[in-house]
Every structure is written in structure tokens, then in C-alpha cells.
């Protein structure tokens, strides 16, 4: 047990250090990288997504890194019985992406369901992962725990393999992730390596699949307004699509404490510090400075600042969101184009896979 823990710590330290080095390489030569990231369309994006990952994607794409963004629609059914209002959610996600600044001229946005060739990779890839490996994947374990005794479906057990197909179909070499997703990335690396060992190559000089690396996100996690993990089911999120009034009402109800002196101490004062952090992110300042300036402003003063800062910061994004949502034809075109581009890549990769596996018969 302790060994596993120590291993995890060591590998996290390695990934963190490696990520710093990759950031340097990115600044020098963005053309060396292809990024793949994605979200499942299970709900609306909130400020946790915006500050935690979306802004980072926008930054990297603008820096000239080729970026693929997957709306992981098939992944929705790993842990629930149906697809839900999938169409609305896919378009809501796409709208958030574009409103946040992802430019469809630079970034390829696509869905699983439009890429049969990506999904077909699941077959050879499943032959390269063992049952034991999948059962001890920490992310699968914790996601299973979160479903409270629901029986594990075959798809739930194997979704790290499907996620490896997401990354490898386009030969992405960089995946921006939170540390909770590191085990998936390791699985993808193992599959890339084993594919090369077992099935060989399409051309003698290169493995079909490069081993992707993690780019750990730099910003800490934004918590919900009650200080717990931000999640829709806890009603503690601020969605990007909320109005300024809705945002103000939610922040008014946020949890603080009785000490009027505002400080930034995430360990001991998580709720207050989280609000300070949100204000700091929206203002583009350091949390310690924001806290010092608030001084004895109390919970009320803190909430006033968070509300104003956040609403002002989100105003342009929200205005674009409303505009985009009114142009369904445009949104459909963006998705159609993205799917077409991604599919060309998937077709090409599957050809290489068939060649490597000697399954080209004519
Ligand atoms: N599992 C990710 C999430 O829940 C979404 C996802 C699907 C993903 N495929 C991916 C992320 C590939 C990175 C790489 O948010």
C-alpha cells in the first residue's frame, strides 16, 4: 500500500518536472507538438473548467500548438444508463469552447461518434491491455466508487483503452491533464509501446504511435462555492452560461466564516481562500495581494469583490455565448468541419494500423 503511494508521489513529481520542461519547449517550438484534450458532454461548463483547463487550451492554441478538442460523446455512457439530452449538451460545450476563445480555424473540434475509425482502434488496443491493469486503474476505481454500487459495465472497465484511442488516433504527443487523469495517460503510453512490440510498424523507421506525454495544468483547482469539489449535482458551481444576476445570487450564498479579516490560507480556510482565488483569477492578480487589500472587509466585502470581478471578467465571454447560441447553422458547420478534419486523420491512422497488423489484403 505504502509502496503504491510512494510510487504515485514519485511519478507525480516526475510528471510535474517534465511538464515544466515541456512548457519551455512549447515556447521555443510549438510546431513540435500536437495536443489532444476533451470533455464529456454531461453538463454545462463552469468556471472551474474555464480556469482549470479551457483557458490553458486557448493559450496553447494561440501560441501555435496544433490542438484537437474532443467532445467525448461515447464516454457519456460509461457511467450512466442513457445519453441524456446529448444534442443540447454537445452544442452547449461547443458554444462554451468558442465563446472562451478557441478558434475553429486553428483548433479541430470533433465528436467520437463521427469517427468510426477512431472507435475501431478499440479492438486491437483491447488486446494490449490486461484485465488486472484496468481493474487497478485508480481513475476507474474512484469513478466507480462515485457511482455508489452501480455494477461496472464493460465499457466503464475499458474506457481508459477508449481514451487511449482518443489520444493515439491523431498521434497526439501532448495531453493537458489534471493529475487525476495521469493513470489514463500511462495506459495510453503502455498501449502505444505494446502496439509497436506486438504488431510492428507501417514503416520501419517509426512506431505507428508516439508515446504521449502529460502536460499538468498549472493553476490549482477552483472549488465550489461551499468549499467542496465543484460539481453540478452539489449546486455549487457557476456555469459560464449563467447571467450576471444569477452569478451574484450564487456568490451571496457562498460559504465563508466569521473572521472579518480576509486571508489566503487554502489549508486552514478553504472556503474564504477559494473565493479570494476566484477573484484573483478574474482580476489576473495574486491571491495573497487580493487578500491583503481586502483586509478587514469581511465575508460581505469579499463576496462583493468576487461578484464584480467575475461578472466583469465573464461579460465578453457571455456576450459571445449568447451570439453564438443564436447561430445554430454556424455551430453545425464548425462541428461538421471539425469532424471531417479529424476523420481524415483517423482514416490515415487506421490504414497504418492495418499495414502494421498485416491486414491489408488487396
Ligand atoms: N475523461 C475526460 C473527462 O472526463 C474526457 C476525455 C475523453 C479526455 N477522452 C480524452 C481527456 C482524451 C483527455 C484525453 O474530462
Coordinates of C-alpha atoms and ligand atoms in Angstrom, one line a residue:
X1 CA 0.0 0.0 0.0
X2 CA 2.7 2.5 1.1
X3 CA 4.7 1.4 -1.9
X4 CA 1.9 2.3 -4.3
X5 CA 1.5 5.6 -2.6
X6 CA 5.2 6.4 -2.8
X7 CA 5.2 5.3 -6.4
X8 CA 2.3 7.7 -7.1
X9 CA 4.1 10.5 -5.4
X10 CA 7.3 9.9 -7.3
X11 CA 5.6 9.7 -10.6
X12 CA 3.6 12.8 -9.9
X13 CA 6.9 14.6 -9.1
X14 CA 8.4 13.3 -12.3
X15 CA 5.3 14.4 -14.4
X16 CA 5.4 17.9 -12.7
X17 CA 9.0 18.4 -13.6
X18 CA 8.6 17.0 -17.1
X19 CA 5.7 19.4 -17.6
X20 CA 7.8 22.4 -16.7
X21 CA 10.4 21.3 -19.3
X22 CA 7.7 20.8 -21.9
X23 CA 6.4 24.3 -21.3
X24 CA 9.9 25.6 -22.2
X25 CA 10.0 23.5 -25.3
X26 CA 6.5 24.7 -26.2
X27 CA 7.6 28.3 -26.0
X28 CA 10.5 27.6 -28.3
X29 CA 9.0 25.3 -30.8
X30 CA 5.2 25.0 -30.6
X31 CA 5.2 23.2 -34.0
X32 CA 6.7 20.0 -32.4
X33 CA 3.5 19.2 -30.6
X34 CA 0.0 18.0 -31.3
X35 CA -2.3 18.4 -28.3
X36 CA -5.4 16.3 -27.8
X37 CA -7.8 17.2 -25.0
X38 CA -11.5 16.7 -24.4
X39 CA -14.6 16.8 -22.2
X40 CA -17.6 14.6 -21.9
X41 CA -20.8 16.3 -22.7
X42 CA -22.5 15.5 -19.4
X43 CA -23.4 19.1 -18.3
X44 CA -22.6 22.7 -18.8
X45 CA -19.1 24.1 -18.3
X46 CA -18.4 26.2 -15.2
X47 CA -15.7 28.5 -14.0
X48 CA -13.7 25.5 -12.7
X49 CA -13.4 24.3 -16.3
X50 CA -12.6 27.8 -17.5
X51 CA -9.8 28.5 -15.1
X52 CA -8.6 24.9 -14.8
X53 CA -8.4 23.8 -18.4
X54 CA -10.2 25.9 -21.0
X55 CA -8.0 29.0 -20.7
X56 CA -4.9 26.8 -20.9
X57 CA -6.2 25.3 -24.2
X58 CA -6.8 28.8 -25.6
X59 CA -3.3 29.9 -24.5
X60 CA -1.6 26.9 -26.2
X61 CA -3.6 27.1 -29.4
X62 CA -2.9 30.8 -29.7
X63 CA 0.8 30.0 -29.1
X64 CA 0.6 28.0 -32.3
X65 CA 0.3 24.4 -31.0
X66 CA -1.8 22.2 -33.1
X67 CA -4.8 21.4 -31.0
X68 CA -7.6 18.8 -31.2
X69 CA -10.5 19.0 -28.9
X70 CA -12.7 16.0 -28.4
X71 CA -16.3 16.2 -27.4
X72 CA -16.3 12.7 -25.9
X73 CA -19.9 11.7 -26.6
X74 CA -19.4 8.0 -26.3
X75 CA -17.7 8.4 -23.0
X76 CA -21.0 9.7 -21.6
X77 CA -22.4 6.2 -21.4
X78 CA -19.6 4.8 -19.3
X79 CA -21.3 5.5 -16.0
X80 CA -24.9 6.3 -16.8
X81 CA -27.9 4.5 -18.3
X82 CA -28.6 6.7 -21.2
X83 CA -27.1 9.5 -23.2
X84 CA -29.3 12.3 -21.6
X85 CA -30.0 15.5 -23.6
X86 CA -26.9 14.8 -25.6
X87 CA -27.6 17.1 -28.5
X88 CA -28.1 20.2 -26.3
X89 CA -25.0 19.3 -24.3
X90 CA -22.8 18.8 -27.3
X91 CA -23.8 22.2 -28.6
X92 CA -23.6 23.9 -25.2
X93 CA -20.0 22.6 -24.9
X94 CA -19.1 23.7 -28.4
X95 CA -20.6 27.1 -27.7
X96 CA -18.5 27.4 -24.5
X97 CA -15.4 26.4 -26.4
X98 CA -15.9 29.1 -29.0
X99 CA -17.0 31.7 -26.5
X100 CA -13.9 31.1 -24.4
X101 CA -11.7 31.8 -27.4
X102 CA -11.0 28.5 -29.2
X103 CA -10.7 29.5 -32.8
X104 CA -12.2 26.8 -35.2
X105 CA -9.7 27.9 -37.8
X106 CA -6.9 26.8 -35.5
X107 CA -8.5 24.1 -33.5
X108 CA -10.2 20.9 -34.6
X109 CA -13.3 20.3 -32.5
X110 CA -14.9 16.9 -33.1
X111 CA -17.0 14.1 -31.6
X112 CA -16.3 10.3 -31.0
X113 CA -19.5 9.3 -32.7
X114 CA -18.4 10.8 -36.1
X115 CA -15.2 8.8 -36.2
X116 CA -15.7 5.1 -36.8
X117 CA -12.0 4.6 -37.5
X118 CA -11.1 6.0 -34.0
X119 CA -13.6 3.6 -32.4
X120 CA -12.3 0.7 -34.4
X121 CA -8.8 1.2 -32.7
X122 CA -10.5 0.0 -29.6
X123 CA -10.3 -3.6 -30.9
X124 CA -6.5 -4.0 -31.3
X125 CA -6.0 -1.8 -28.3
X126 CA -8.2 -4.0 -26.1
X127 CA -5.8 -6.9 -26.9
X128 CA -3.0 -4.8 -25.5
X129 CA -4.4 -4.1 -22.0
X130 CA -5.0 -6.7 -19.3
X131 CA -8.0 -7.1 -17.1
X132 CA -5.8 -6.7 -14.0
X133 CA -4.3 -3.4 -15.3
X134 CA -7.7 -2.0 -15.9
X135 CA -9.2 -3.1 -12.6
X136 CA -6.4 -1.3 -10.6
X137 CA -6.6 1.9 -12.7
X138 CA -7.2 4.5 -9.9
X139 CA -9.4 6.6 -12.0
X140 CA -11.7 3.7 -12.9
X141 CA -11.8 2.8 -9.2
X142 CA -12.7 6.3 -8.0
X143 CA -15.2 6.8 -10.7
X144 CA -16.8 3.5 -9.9
X145 CA -16.9 4.5 -6.2
X146 CA -18.7 7.7 -7.2
X147 CA -21.5 5.7 -8.8
X148 CA -22.4 4.1 -5.5
X149 CA -22.6 0.4 -6.0
X150 CA -23.6 0.5 -9.6
X151 CA -22.4 -2.6 -11.4
X152 CA -19.3 -1.9 -13.5
X153 CA -20.1 -2.1 -17.2
X154 CA -17.6 -3.5 -19.7
X155 CA -17.3 0.0 -21.1
X156 CA -16.6 1.5 -17.7
X157 CA -13.8 -1.0 -17.2
X158 CA -12.3 -0.4 -20.6
X159 CA -12.8 3.3 -21.1
X160 CA -9.1 4.0 -20.4
X161 CA -8.5 2.0 -23.6
X162 CA -11.0 4.0 -25.4
X163 CA -9.4 7.1 -24.1
X164 CA -6.1 5.8 -25.4
X165 CA -7.7 5.6 -28.8
X166 CA -8.8 9.2 -28.5
X167 CA -5.2 10.3 -27.9
X168 CA -3.4 7.9 -30.3
X169 CA -5.7 8.0 -33.3
X170 CA -4.3 11.5 -34.1
X171 CA -0.9 10.7 -32.7
X172 CA -1.1 13.4 -30.2
X173 CA 2.2 13.7 -28.2
X174 CA 0.9 16.1 -25.6
X175 CA -2.2 15.8 -23.3
X176 CA -3.0 18.6 -20.9
X177 CA -4.5 16.9 -17.8
X178 CA -5.2 17.3 -14.2
X179 CA -3.3 14.8 -12.0
X180 CA -6.4 12.6 -11.6
X181 CA -6.1 11.7 -15.3
X182 CA -2.4 10.6 -15.2
X183 CA -3.2 6.9 -14.9
X184 CA -5.1 7.2 -18.2
X185 CA -2.2 8.7 -19.9
X186 CA 0.1 6.0 -18.6
X187 CA -2.3 3.4 -20.1
X188 CA -2.1 5.2 -23.4
X189 CA 1.7 5.1 -23.3
X190 CA 1.7 1.4 -22.5
X191 CA -0.7 0.7 -25.4
X192 CA 1.5 2.7 -27.8
X193 CA 4.6 0.8 -26.8
X194 CA 2.9 -2.6 -26.8
X195 CA 1.4 -2.0 -30.2
X196 CA 4.9 -1.5 -31.5
X197 CA 6.3 -4.6 -29.8
X198 CA 3.5 -6.9 -30.8
X199 CA 2.2 -5.7 -34.1
X200 CA 5.1 -3.9 -35.6
X201 CA 5.2 -0.9 -37.8
X202 CA 3.8 0.5 -41.0
X203 CA 7.2 2.0 -41.9
X204 CA 10.4 0.7 -40.5
X205 CA 11.6 4.0 -39.0
X206 CA 8.8 5.0 -36.7
X207 CA 6.4 3.2 -34.4
X208 CA 2.8 3.8 -35.5
X209 CA 2.0 5.5 -32.3
X210 CA 4.2 8.0 -30.4
X211 CA 4.1 7.8 -26.6
X212 CA 2.1 10.8 -25.4
X213 CA 3.2 13.0 -22.5
X214 CA 1.1 14.7 -19.9
X215 CA 1.1 18.5 -19.5
X216 CA 0.0 19.1 -16.0
X217 CA -2.2 22.1 -15.5
X218 CA -0.5 24.9 -13.5
X219 CA -3.5 26.6 -11.9
X220 CA -4.8 25.0 -8.7
X221 CA -8.3 23.6 -8.5
X222 CA -11.1 26.0 -8.1
X223 CA -13.5 24.7 -5.5
X224 CA -17.3 25.0 -5.4
X225 CA -19.0 27.9 -3.5
X226 CA -19.4 25.6 -0.5
X227 CA -15.6 24.8 -0.4
X228 CA -16.3 21.2 -1.7
X229 CA -15.3 19.9 -5.1
X230 CA -17.2 21.8 -7.8
X231 CA -19.9 19.7 -9.2
X232 CA -23.2 20.3 -10.8
X233 CA -25.0 17.8 -8.5
X234 CA -23.9 19.9 -5.5
X235 CA -25.3 23.1 -6.9
X236 CA -22.1 24.8 -6.0
X237 CA -20.9 25.8 -9.5
X238 CA -21.0 29.0 -11.5
X239 CA -21.8 28.0 -15.1
X240 CA -20.3 30.0 -17.9
X241 CA -23.8 30.5 -19.3
X242 CA -25.3 31.9 -16.1
X243 CA -26.3 35.6 -16.1
X244 CA -24.6 38.3 -14.0
X245 CA -27.6 38.3 -11.7
X246 CA -27.6 34.5 -11.2
X247 CA -23.9 34.7 -10.5
X248 CA -24.4 37.4 -7.9
X249 CA -27.1 35.4 -6.1
X250 CA -25.0 32.3 -6.0
X251 CA -22.0 34.1 -4.6
X252 CA -24.2 35.7 -2.0
X253 CA -25.0 32.2 -0.7
X254 CA -21.3 31.1 -0.8
X255 CA -19.9 29.7 2.5
X256 CA -17.5 31.9 4.4
X257 CA -16.5 32.1 8.1
X258 CA -17.0 34.6 11.0
X259 CA -13.5 36.1 10.9
X260 CA -13.7 39.5 9.3
X261 CA -10.1 39.6 8.4
X262 CA -9.6 38.1 4.9
X263 CA -6.6 35.9 4.3
X264 CA -5.4 33.5 1.7
X265 CA -4.8 30.2 3.6
X266 CA -6.1 27.3 1.4
X267 CA -5.3 24.7 4.0
X268 CA -7.0 26.2 7.0
X269 CA -9.6 28.5 5.4
X270 CA -10.6 26.7 2.3
X271 CA -13.9 28.5 1.6
X272 CA -12.6 32.0 2.1
X273 CA -9.4 31.2 0.3
X274 CA -11.3 29.8 -2.7
X275 CA -13.3 33.0 -3.1
X276 CA -10.1 35.0 -2.9
X277 CA -8.6 32.7 -5.5
X278 CA -11.6 33.2 -7.9
X279 CA -11.3 37.0 -7.5
X280 CA -7.6 36.8 -8.1
X281 CA -8.1 34.7 -11.3
X282 CA -10.7 37.0 -12.6
X283 CA -8.5 40.1 -11.8
X284 CA -5.3 38.5 -13.1
X285 CA -3.6 39.1 -9.7
X286 CA -2.0 37.1 -6.9
X287 CA -4.4 35.7 -4.3
X288 CA -2.2 36.9 -1.4
X289 CA -2.3 40.5 -2.7
X290 CA -6.0 40.4 -3.2
X291 CA -6.5 39.1 0.4
X292 CA -4.2 41.8 1.8
X293 CA -6.1 44.5 0.0
X294 CA -9.4 43.2 1.4
X295 CA -8.0 43.3 4.9
X296 CA -11.0 43.6 7.3
X297 CA -13.6 43.7 4.6
X298 CA -15.3 40.6 6.0
X299 CA -17.3 38.0 4.0
X300 CA -19.5 40.7 2.6
X301 CA -16.7 42.7 1.2
X302 CA -15.1 39.6 -0.2
X303 CA -18.3 38.4 -1.9
X304 CA -18.8 41.9 -3.4
X305 CA -15.3 41.8 -4.9
X306 CA -15.7 38.3 -6.3
X307 CA -19.1 39.1 -7.8
X308 CA -17.8 42.3 -9.5
X309 CA -14.6 40.8 -10.7
X310 CA -16.1 37.6 -12.0
X311 CA -19.0 39.3 -13.8
X312 CA -16.8 41.8 -15.4
X313 CA -14.3 39.1 -16.5
X314 CA -17.0 36.9 -17.9
X315 CA -19.0 39.6 -19.6
X316 CA -17.4 39.4 -23.0
X317 CA -17.4 35.6 -23.0
X318 CA -21.1 35.6 -22.0
X319 CA -22.0 38.1 -24.8
X320 CA -20.2 35.9 -27.4
X321 CA -22.0 32.9 -25.9
X322 CA -25.4 34.5 -26.5
X323 CA -24.5 35.5 -30.0
X324 CA -23.2 32.0 -30.9
X325 CA -26.1 30.2 -29.4
X326 CA -28.4 32.2 -31.8
X327 CA -26.5 30.9 -34.8
X328 CA -27.2 27.2 -34.9
X329 CA -26.2 26.9 -38.6
X330 CA -22.7 28.2 -37.8
X331 CA -22.3 25.9 -34.8
X332 CA -23.3 22.9 -37.0
X333 CA -20.8 24.0 -39.7
X334 CA -18.0 24.2 -37.1
X335 CA -18.7 20.7 -35.9
X336 CA -19.1 19.3 -39.4
X337 CA -15.8 20.8 -40.4
X338 CA -14.0 19.6 -37.3
X339 CA -15.4 16.1 -37.7
X340 CA -14.3 16.0 -41.3
X341 CA -10.8 17.0 -40.5
X342 CA -10.5 14.6 -37.6
X343 CA -11.9 11.8 -39.7
X344 CA -9.2 12.2 -42.4
X345 CA -6.6 11.7 -39.7
X346 CA -8.4 8.7 -38.3
X347 CA -8.7 7.1 -41.7
X348 CA -5.0 7.5 -42.3
X349 CA -4.1 6.1 -38.9
X350 CA -6.3 3.1 -39.3
X351 CA -4.6 2.4 -42.6
X352 CA -1.2 2.4 -40.9
X353 CA -2.6 0.1 -38.2
X354 CA -3.9 -2.4 -40.9
X355 CA -0.5 -2.3 -42.6
X356 CA 1.4 -2.9 -39.3
X357 CA -1.0 -5.8 -38.5
X358 CA -0.7 -7.2 -42.0
X359 CA -4.4 -6.9 -42.5
X360 CA -4.3 -5.2 -45.9
X361 CA -5.5 -7.9 -48.3
X362 CA -5.6 -6.0 -51.5
Ligands
LIG1 N1 -12.2 11.8 -19.5 C1 -12.1 13.2 -19.8 C2 -13.1 13.9 -18.8 O1 -13.9 13.3 -18.2 C3 -12.6 13.5 -21.2 C4 -11.7 12.8 -22.2 C5 -12.1 11.8 -23.1 C6 -10.3 13.0 -22.5 N2 -11.1 11.4 -23.9 C7 -10.0 12.1 -23.5 C8 -9.4 13.9 -21.9 C9 -8.7 12.1 -24.0 C10 -8.0 13.8 -22.4 C11 -7.7 12.9 -23.4 O2 -13.0 15.1 -18.7

